[in-house]
mmCIF file of N, CA, C and O in Angstrom:
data_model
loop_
_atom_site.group_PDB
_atom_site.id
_atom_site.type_symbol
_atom_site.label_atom_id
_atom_site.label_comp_id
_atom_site.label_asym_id
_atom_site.label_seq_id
_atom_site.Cartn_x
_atom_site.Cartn_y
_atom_site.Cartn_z
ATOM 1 N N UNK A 3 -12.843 -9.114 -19.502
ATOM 2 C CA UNK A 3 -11.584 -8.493 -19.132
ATOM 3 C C UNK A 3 -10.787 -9.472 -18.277
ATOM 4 O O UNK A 3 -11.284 -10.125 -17.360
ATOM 5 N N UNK A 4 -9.297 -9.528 -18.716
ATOM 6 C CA UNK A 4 -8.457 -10.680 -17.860
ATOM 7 C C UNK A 4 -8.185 -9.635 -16.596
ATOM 8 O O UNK A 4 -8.386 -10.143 -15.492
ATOM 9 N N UNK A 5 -7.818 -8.449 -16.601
ATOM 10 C CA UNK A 5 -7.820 -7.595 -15.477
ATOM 11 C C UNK A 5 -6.758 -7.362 -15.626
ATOM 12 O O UNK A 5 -6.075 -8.128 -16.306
ATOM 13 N N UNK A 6 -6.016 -5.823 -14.855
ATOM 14 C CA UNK A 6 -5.066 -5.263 -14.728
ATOM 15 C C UNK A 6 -3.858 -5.967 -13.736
ATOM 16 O O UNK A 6 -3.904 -6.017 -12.507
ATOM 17 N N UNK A 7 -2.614 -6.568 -14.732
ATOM 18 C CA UNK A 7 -1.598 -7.517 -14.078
ATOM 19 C C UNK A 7 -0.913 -6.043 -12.972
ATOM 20 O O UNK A 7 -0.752 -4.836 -13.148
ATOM 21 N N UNK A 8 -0.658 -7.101 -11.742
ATOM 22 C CA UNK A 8 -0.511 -6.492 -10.723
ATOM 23 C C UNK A 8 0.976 -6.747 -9.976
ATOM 24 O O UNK A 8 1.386 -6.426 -8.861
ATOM 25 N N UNK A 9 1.545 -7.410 -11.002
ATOM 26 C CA UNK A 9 3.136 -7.974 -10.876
ATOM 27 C C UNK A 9 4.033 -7.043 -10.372
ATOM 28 O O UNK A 9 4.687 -7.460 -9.415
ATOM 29 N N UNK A 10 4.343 -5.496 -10.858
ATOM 30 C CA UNK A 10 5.108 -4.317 -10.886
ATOM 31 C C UNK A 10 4.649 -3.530 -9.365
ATOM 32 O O UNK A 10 5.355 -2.697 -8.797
ATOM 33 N N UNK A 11 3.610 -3.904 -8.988
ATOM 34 C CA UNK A 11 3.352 -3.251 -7.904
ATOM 35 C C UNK A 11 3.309 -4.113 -6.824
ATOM 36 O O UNK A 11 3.304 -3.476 -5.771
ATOM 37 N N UNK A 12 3.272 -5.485 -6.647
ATOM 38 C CA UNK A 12 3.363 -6.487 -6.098
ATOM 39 C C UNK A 12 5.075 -6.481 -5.233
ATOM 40 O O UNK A 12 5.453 -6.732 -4.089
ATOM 41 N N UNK A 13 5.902 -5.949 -6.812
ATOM 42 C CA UNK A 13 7.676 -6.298 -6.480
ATOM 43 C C UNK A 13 7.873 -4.780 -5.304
ATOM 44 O O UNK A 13 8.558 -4.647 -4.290
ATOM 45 N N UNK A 14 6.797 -3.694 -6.119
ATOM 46 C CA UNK A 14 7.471 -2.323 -5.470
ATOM 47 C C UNK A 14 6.581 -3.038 -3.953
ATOM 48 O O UNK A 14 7.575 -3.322 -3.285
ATOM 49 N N UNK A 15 5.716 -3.342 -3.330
ATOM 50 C CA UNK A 15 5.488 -3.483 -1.736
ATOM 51 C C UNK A 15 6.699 -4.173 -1.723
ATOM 52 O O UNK A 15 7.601 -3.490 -1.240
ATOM 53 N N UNK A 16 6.981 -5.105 -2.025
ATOM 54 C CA UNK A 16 8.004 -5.963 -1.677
ATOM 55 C C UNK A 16 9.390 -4.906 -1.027
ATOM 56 O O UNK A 16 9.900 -4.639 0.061
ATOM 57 N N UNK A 17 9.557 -4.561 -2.455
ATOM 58 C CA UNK A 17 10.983 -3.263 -2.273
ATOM 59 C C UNK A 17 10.841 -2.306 -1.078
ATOM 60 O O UNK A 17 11.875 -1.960 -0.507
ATOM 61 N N UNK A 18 9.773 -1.894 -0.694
ATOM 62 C CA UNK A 18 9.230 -1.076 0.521
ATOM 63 C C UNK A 18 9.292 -1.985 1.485
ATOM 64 O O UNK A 18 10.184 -1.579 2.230
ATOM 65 N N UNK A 19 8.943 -2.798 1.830
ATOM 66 C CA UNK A 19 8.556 -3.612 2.952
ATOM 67 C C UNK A 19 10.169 -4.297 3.709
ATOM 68 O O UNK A 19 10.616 -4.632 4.806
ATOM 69 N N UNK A 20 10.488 -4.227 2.602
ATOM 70 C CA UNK A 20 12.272 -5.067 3.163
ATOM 71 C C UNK A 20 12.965 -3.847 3.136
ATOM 72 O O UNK A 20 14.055 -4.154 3.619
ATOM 73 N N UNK A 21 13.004 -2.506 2.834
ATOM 74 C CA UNK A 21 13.638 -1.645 3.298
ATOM 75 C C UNK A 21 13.570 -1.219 4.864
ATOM 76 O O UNK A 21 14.405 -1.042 5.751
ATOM 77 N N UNK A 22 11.829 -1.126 4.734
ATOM 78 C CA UNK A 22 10.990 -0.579 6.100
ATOM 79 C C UNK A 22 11.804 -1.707 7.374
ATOM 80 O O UNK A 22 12.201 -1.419 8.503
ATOM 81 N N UNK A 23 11.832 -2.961 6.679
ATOM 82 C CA UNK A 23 11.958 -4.596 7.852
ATOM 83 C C UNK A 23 13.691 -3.928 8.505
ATOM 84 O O UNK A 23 13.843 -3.654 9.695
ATOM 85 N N UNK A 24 14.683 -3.791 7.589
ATOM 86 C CA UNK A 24 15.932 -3.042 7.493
ATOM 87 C C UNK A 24 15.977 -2.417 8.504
ATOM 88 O O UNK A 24 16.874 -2.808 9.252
ATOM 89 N N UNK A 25 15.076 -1.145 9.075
ATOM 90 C CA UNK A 25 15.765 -0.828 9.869
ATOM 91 C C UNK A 25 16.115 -0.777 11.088
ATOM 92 O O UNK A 25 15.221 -1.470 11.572
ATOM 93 N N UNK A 26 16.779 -0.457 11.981
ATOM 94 C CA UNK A 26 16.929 -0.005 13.626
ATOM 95 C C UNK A 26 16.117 0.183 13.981
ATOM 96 O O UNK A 26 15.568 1.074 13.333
ATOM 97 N N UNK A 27 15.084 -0.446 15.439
ATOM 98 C CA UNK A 27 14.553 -0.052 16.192
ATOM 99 C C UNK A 27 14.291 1.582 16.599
ATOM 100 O O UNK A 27 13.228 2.154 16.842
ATOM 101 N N UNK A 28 15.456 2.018 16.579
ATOM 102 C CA UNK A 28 15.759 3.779 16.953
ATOM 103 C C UNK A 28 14.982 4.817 15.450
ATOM 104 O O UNK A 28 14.348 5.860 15.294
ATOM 105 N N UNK A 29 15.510 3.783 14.684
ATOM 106 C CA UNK A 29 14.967 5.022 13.032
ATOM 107 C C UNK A 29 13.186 4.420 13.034
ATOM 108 O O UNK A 29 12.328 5.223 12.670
ATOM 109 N N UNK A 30 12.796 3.100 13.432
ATOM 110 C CA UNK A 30 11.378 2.926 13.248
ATOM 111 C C UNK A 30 10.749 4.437 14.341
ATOM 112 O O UNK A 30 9.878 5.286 14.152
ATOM 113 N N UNK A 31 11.588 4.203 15.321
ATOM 114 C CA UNK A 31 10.631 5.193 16.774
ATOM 115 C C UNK A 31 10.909 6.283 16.126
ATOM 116 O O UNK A 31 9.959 7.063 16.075
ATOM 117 N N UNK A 32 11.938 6.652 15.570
ATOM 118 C CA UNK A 32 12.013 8.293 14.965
ATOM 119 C C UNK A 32 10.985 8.588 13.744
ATOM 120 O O UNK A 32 11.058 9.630 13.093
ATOM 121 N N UNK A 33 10.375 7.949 13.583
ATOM 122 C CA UNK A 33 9.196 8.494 12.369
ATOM 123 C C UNK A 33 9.049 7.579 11.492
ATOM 124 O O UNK A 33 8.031 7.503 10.803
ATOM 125 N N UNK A 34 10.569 6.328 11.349
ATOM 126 C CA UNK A 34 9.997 5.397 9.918
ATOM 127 C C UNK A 34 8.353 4.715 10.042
ATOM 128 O O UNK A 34 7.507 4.798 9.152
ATOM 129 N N UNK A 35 8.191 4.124 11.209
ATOM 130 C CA UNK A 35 7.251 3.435 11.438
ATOM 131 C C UNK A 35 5.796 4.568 11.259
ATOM 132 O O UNK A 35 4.686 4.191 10.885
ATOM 133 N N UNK A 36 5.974 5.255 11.439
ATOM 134 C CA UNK A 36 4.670 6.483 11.270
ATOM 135 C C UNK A 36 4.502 6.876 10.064
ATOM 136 O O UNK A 36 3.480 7.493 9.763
ATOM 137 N N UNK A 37 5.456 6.597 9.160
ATOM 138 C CA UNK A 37 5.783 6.815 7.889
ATOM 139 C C UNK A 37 4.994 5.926 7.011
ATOM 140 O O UNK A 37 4.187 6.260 6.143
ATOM 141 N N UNK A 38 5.449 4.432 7.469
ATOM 142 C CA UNK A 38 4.862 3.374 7.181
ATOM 143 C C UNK A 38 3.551 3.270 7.255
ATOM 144 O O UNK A 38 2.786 3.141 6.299
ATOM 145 N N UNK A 39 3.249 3.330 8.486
ATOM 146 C CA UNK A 39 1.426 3.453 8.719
ATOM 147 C C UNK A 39 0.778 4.308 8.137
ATOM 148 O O UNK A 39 -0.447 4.190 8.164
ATOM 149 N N UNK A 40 1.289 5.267 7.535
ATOM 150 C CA UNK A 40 0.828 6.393 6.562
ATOM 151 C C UNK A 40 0.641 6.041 5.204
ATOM 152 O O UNK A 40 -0.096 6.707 4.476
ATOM 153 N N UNK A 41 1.506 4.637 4.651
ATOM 154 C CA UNK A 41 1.387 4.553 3.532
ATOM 155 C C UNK A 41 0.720 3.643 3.667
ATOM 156 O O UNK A 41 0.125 3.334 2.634
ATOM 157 N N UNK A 42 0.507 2.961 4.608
ATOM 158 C CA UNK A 42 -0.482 1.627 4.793
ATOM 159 C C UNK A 42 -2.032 2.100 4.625
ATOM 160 O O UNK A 42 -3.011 1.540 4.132
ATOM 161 N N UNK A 43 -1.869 3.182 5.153
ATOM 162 C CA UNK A 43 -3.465 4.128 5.383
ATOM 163 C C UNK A 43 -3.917 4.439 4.004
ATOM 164 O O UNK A 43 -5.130 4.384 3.799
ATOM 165 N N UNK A 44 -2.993 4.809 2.864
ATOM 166 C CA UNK A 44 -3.083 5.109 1.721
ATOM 167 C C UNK A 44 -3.402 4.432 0.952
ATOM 168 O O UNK A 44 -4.388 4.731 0.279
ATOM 169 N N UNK A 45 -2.588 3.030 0.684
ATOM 170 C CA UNK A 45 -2.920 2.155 0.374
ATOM 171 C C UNK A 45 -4.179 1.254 0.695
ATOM 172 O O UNK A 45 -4.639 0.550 -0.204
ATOM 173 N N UNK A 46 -4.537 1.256 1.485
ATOM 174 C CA UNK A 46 -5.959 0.680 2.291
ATOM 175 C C UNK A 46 -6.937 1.821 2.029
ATOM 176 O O UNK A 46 -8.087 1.382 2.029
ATOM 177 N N UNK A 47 -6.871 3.301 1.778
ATOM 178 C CA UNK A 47 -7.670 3.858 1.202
ATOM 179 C C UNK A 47 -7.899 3.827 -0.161
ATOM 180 O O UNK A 47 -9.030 3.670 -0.621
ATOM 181 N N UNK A 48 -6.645 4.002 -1.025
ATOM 182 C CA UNK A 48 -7.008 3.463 -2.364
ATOM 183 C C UNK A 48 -7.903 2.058 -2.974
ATOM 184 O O UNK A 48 -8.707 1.989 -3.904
ATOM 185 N N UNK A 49 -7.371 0.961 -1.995
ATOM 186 C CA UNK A 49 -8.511 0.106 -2.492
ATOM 187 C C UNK A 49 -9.782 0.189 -2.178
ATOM 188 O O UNK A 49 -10.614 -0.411 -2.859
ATOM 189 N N UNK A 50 -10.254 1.169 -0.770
ATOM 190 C CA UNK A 50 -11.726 1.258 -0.147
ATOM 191 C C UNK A 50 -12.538 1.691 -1.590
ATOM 192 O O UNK A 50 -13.604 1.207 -1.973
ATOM 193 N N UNK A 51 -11.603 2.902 -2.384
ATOM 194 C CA UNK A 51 -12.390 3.414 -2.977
ATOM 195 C C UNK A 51 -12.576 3.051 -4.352
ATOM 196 O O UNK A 51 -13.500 3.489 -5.036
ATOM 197 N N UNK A 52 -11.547 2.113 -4.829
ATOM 198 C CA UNK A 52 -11.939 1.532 -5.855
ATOM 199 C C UNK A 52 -12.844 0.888 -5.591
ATOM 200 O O UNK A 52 -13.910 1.043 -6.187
ATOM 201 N N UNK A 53 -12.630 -0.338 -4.281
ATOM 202 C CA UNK A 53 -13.815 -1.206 -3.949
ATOM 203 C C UNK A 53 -15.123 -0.331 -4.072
ATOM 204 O O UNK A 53 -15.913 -0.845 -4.863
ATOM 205 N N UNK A 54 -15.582 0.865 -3.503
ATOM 206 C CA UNK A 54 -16.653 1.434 -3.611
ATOM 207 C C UNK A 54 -16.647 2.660 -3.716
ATOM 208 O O UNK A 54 -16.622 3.497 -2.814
ATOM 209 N N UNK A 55 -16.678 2.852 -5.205
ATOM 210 C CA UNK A 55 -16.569 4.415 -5.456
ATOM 211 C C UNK A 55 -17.841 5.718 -5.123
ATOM 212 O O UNK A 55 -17.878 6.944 -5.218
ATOM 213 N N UNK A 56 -18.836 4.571 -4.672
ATOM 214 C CA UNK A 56 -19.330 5.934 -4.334
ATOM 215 C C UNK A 56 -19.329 6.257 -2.973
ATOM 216 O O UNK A 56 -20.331 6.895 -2.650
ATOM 217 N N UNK A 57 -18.358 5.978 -1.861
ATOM 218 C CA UNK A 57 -18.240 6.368 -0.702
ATOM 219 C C UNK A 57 -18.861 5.737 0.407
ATOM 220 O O UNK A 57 -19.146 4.540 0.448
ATOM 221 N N UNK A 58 -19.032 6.438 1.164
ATOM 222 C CA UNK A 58 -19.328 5.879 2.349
ATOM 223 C C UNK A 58 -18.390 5.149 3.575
ATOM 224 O O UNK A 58 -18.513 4.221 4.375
ATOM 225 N N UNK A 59 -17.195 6.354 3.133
ATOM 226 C CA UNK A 59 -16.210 6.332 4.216
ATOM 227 C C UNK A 59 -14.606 5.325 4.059
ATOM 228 O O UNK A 59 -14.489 4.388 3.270
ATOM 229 N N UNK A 60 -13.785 5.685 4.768
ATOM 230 C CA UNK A 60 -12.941 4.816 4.539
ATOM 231 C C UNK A 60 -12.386 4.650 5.968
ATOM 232 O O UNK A 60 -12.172 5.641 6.665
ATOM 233 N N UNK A 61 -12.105 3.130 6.494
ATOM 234 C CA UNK A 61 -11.055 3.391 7.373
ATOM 235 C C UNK A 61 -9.950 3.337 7.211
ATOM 236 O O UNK A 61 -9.241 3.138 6.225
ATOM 237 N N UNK A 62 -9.687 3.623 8.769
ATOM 238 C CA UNK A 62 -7.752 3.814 8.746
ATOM 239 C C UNK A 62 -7.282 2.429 9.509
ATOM 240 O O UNK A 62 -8.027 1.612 10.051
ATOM 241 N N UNK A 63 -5.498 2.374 9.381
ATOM 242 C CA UNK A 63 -5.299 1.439 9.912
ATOM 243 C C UNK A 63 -4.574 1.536 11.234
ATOM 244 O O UNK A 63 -3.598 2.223 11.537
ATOM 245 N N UNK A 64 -5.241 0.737 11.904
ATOM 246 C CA UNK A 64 -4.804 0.799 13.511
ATOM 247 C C UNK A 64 -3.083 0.943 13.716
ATOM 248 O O UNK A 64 -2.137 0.743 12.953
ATOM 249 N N UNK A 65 -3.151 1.225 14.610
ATOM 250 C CA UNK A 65 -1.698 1.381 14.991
ATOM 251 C C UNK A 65 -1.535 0.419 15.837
ATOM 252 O O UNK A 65 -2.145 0.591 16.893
ATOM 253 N N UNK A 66 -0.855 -0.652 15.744
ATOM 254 C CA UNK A 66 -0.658 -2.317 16.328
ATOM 255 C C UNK A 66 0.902 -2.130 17.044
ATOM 256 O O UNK A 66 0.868 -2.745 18.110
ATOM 257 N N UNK A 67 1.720 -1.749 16.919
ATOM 258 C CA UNK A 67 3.293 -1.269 17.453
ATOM 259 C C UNK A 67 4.307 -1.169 16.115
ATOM 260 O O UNK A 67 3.974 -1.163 14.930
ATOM 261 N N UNK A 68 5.295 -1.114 16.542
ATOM 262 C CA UNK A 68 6.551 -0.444 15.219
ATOM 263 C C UNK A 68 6.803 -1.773 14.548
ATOM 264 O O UNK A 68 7.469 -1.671 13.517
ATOM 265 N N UNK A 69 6.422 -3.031 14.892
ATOM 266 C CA UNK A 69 6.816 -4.113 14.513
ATOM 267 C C UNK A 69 5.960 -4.960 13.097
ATOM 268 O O UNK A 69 6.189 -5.828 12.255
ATOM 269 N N UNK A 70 4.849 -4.015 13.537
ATOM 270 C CA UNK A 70 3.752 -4.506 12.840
ATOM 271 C C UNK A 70 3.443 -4.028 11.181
ATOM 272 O O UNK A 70 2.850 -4.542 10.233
ATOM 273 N N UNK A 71 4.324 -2.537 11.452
ATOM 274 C CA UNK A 71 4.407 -1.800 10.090
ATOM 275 C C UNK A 71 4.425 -2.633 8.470
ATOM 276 O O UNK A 71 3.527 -2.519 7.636
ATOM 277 N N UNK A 72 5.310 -3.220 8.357
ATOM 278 C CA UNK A 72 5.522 -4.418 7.372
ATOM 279 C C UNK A 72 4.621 -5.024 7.203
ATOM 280 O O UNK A 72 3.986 -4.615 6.231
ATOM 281 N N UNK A 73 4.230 -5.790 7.643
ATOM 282 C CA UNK A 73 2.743 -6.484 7.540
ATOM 283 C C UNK A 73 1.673 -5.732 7.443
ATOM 284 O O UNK A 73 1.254 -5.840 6.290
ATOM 285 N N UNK A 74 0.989 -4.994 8.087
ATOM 286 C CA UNK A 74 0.316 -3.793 7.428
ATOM 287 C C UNK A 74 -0.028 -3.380 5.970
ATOM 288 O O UNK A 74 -1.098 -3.208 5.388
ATOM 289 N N UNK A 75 1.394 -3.277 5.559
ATOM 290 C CA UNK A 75 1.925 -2.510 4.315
ATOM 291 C C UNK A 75 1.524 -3.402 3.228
ATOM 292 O O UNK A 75 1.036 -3.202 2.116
ATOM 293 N N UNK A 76 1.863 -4.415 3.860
ATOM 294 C CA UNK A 76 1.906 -5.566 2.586
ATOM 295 C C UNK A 76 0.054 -5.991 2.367
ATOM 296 O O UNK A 76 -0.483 -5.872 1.265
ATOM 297 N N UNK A 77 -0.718 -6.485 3.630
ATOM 298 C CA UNK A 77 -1.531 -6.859 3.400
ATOM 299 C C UNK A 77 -2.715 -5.721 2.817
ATOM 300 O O UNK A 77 -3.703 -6.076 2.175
ATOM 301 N N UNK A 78 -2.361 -4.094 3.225
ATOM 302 C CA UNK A 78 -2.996 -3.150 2.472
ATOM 303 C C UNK A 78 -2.847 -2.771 0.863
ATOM 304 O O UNK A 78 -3.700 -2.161 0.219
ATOM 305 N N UNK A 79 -1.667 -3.228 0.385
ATOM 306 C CA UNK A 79 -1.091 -3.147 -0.235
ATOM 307 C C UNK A 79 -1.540 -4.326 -1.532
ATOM 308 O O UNK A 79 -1.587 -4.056 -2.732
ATOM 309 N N UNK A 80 -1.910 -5.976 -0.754
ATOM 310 C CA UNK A 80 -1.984 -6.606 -1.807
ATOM 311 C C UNK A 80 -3.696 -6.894 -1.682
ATOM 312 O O UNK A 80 -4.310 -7.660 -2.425
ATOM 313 N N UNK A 81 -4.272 -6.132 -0.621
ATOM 314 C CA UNK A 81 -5.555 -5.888 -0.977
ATOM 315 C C UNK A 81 -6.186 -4.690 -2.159
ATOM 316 O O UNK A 81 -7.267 -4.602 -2.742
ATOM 317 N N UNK A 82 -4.801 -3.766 -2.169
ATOM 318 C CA UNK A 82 -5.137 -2.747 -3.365
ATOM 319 C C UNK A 82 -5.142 -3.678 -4.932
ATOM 320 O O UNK A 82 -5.824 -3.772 -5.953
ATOM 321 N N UNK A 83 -4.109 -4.154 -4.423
ATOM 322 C CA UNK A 83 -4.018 -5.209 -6.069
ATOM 323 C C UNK A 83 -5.156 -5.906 -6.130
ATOM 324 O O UNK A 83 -5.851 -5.654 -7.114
ATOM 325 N N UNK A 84 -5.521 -6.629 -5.451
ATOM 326 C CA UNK A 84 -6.447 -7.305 -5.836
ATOM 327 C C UNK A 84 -7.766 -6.583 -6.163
ATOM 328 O O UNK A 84 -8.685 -7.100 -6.800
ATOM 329 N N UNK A 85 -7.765 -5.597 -5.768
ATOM 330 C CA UNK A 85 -8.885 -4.418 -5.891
ATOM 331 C C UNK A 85 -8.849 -4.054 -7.145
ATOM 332 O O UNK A 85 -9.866 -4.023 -7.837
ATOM 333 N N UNK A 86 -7.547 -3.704 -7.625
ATOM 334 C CA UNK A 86 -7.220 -2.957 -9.401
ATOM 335 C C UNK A 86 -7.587 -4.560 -10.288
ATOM 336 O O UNK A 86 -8.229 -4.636 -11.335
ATOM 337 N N UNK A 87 -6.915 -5.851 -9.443
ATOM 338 C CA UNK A 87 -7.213 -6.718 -10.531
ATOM 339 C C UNK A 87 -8.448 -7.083 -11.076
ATOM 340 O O UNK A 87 -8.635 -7.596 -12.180
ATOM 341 N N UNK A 88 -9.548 -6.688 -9.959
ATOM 342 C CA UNK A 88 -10.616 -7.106 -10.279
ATOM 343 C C UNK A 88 -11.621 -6.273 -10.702
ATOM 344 O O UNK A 88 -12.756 -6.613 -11.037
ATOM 345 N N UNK A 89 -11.098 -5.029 -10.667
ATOM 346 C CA UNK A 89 -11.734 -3.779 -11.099
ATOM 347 C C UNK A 89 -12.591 -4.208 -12.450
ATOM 348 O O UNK A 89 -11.976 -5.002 -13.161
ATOM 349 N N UNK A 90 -13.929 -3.816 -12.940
ATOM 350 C CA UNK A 90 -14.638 -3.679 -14.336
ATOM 351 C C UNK A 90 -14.190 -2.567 -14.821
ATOM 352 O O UNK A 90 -14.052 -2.790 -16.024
ATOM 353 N N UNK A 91 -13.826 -1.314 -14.563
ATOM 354 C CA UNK A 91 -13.373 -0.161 -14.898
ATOM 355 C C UNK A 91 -11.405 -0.313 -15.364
ATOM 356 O O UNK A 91 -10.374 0.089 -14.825
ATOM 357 N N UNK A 92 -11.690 -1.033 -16.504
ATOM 358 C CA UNK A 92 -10.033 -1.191 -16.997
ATOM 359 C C UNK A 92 -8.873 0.447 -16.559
ATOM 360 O O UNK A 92 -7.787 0.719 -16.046
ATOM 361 N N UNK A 93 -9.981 1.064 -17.156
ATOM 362 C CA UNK A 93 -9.220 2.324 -17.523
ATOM 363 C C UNK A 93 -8.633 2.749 -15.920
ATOM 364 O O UNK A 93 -7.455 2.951 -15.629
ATOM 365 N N UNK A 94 -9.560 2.802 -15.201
ATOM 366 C CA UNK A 94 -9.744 3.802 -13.569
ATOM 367 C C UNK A 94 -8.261 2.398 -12.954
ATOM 368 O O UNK A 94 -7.104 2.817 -12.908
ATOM 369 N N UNK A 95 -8.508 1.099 -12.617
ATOM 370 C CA UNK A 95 -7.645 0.614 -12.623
ATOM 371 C C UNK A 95 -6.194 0.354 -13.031
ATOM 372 O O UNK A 95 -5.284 -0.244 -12.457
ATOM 373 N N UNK A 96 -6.267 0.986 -14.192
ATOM 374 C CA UNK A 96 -4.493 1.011 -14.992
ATOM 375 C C UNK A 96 -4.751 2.351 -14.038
ATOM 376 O O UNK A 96 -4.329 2.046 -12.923
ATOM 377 N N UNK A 97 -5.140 3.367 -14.023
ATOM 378 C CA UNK A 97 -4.670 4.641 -13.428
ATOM 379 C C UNK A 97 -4.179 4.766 -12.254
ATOM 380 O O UNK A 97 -3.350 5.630 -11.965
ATOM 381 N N UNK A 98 -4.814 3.595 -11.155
ATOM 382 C CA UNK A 98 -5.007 3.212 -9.834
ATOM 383 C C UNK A 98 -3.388 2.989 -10.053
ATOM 384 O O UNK A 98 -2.451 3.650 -9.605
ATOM 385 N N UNK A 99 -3.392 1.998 -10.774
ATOM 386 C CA UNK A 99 -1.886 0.707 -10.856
ATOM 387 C C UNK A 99 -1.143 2.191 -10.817
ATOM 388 O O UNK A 99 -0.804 2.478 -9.669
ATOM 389 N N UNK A 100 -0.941 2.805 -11.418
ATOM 390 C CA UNK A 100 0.169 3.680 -12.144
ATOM 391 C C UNK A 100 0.271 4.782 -10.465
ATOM 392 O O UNK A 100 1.223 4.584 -9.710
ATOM 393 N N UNK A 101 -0.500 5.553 -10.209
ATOM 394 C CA UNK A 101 -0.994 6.330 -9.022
ATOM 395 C C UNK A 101 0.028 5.368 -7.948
ATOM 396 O O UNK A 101 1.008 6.066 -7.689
ATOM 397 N N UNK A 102 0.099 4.428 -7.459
ATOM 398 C CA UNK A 102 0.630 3.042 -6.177
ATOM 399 C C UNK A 102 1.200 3.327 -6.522
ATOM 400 O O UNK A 102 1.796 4.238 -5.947
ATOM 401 N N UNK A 103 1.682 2.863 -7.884
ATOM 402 C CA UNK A 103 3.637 2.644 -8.058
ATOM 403 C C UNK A 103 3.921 3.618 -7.891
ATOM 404 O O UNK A 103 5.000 3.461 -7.320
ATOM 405 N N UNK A 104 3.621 5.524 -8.021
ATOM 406 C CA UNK A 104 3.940 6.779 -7.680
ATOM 407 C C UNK A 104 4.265 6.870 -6.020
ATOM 408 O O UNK A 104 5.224 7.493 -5.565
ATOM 409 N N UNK A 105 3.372 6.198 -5.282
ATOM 410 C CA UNK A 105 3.169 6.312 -3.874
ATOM 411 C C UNK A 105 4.514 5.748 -3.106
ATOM 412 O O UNK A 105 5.431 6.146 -2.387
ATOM 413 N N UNK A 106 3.979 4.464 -3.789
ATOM 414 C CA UNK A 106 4.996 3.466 -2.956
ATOM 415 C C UNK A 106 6.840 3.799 -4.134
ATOM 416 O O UNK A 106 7.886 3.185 -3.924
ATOM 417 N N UNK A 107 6.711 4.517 -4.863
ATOM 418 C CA UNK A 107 8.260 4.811 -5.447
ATOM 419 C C UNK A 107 8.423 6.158 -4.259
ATOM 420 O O UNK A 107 9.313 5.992 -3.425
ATOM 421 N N UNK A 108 7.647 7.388 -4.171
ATOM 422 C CA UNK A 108 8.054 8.229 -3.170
ATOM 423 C C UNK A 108 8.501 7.731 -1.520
ATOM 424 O O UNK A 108 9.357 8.281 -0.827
ATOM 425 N N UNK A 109 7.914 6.902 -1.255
ATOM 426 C CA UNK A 109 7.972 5.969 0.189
ATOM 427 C C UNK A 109 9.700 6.116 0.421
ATOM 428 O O UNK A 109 10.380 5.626 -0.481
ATOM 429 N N UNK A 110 10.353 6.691 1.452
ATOM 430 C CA UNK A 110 11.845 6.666 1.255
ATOM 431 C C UNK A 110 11.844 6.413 2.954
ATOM 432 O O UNK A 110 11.451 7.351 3.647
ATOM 433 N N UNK A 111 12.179 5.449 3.461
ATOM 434 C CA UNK A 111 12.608 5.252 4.679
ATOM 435 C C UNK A 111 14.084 4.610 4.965
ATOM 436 O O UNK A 111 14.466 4.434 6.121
#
């Protein structure tokens, strides 16, 4: 298997991450940034569990300050990819891929 191309979900962190970078100090403290870390958490859970589907817990991601959100996002984000790319389970991986791009398209900050 060449593995599930991870290009389309690569551009959508991108599209999230420079919206999230966008805004005011005032809209991060009003909830964007909590918003963010929420999808970071998601994303960093989706790959725990591809990485190991049969469990044994997942963590969360620390809360570092409002600045940090972006980076977060991205590096949870292109640890999921690399998780779907390397997946043996083609099928569970295209589903994974498809599931993110749902996540990170709802993401509205």
């Amino acid at each position: 298997m060449d593995g599930v191309d991870t290009a389309e979900l690569n551009a959508a962190l991108e599209r999230a991450v420079e919206r999230l970078r966008r805004l005011p100090e005032s809209r991060l403290r009003r909830g964007a940034a909590a918003e963010g870390r929420a999808l970071a958490d998601e994303l960093t859970r989706r790959a725990q569990l591809l990485e190991r589907p049969c469990g044994g817990g997942t963590r969360r991601v620390p809360d570092v300050g409002l600045w940090a959100v972006g980076d977060q996002i991205t590096v949870t984000g292109h640890d999921l990819a690399r998780a779907i790319e390397e997946s043996t389970d083609e099928e569970r991986a295209r589903r994974e891929l498809s599931e993110a791009l749902a996540v990170l398209a709802a993401f509205r900050v």
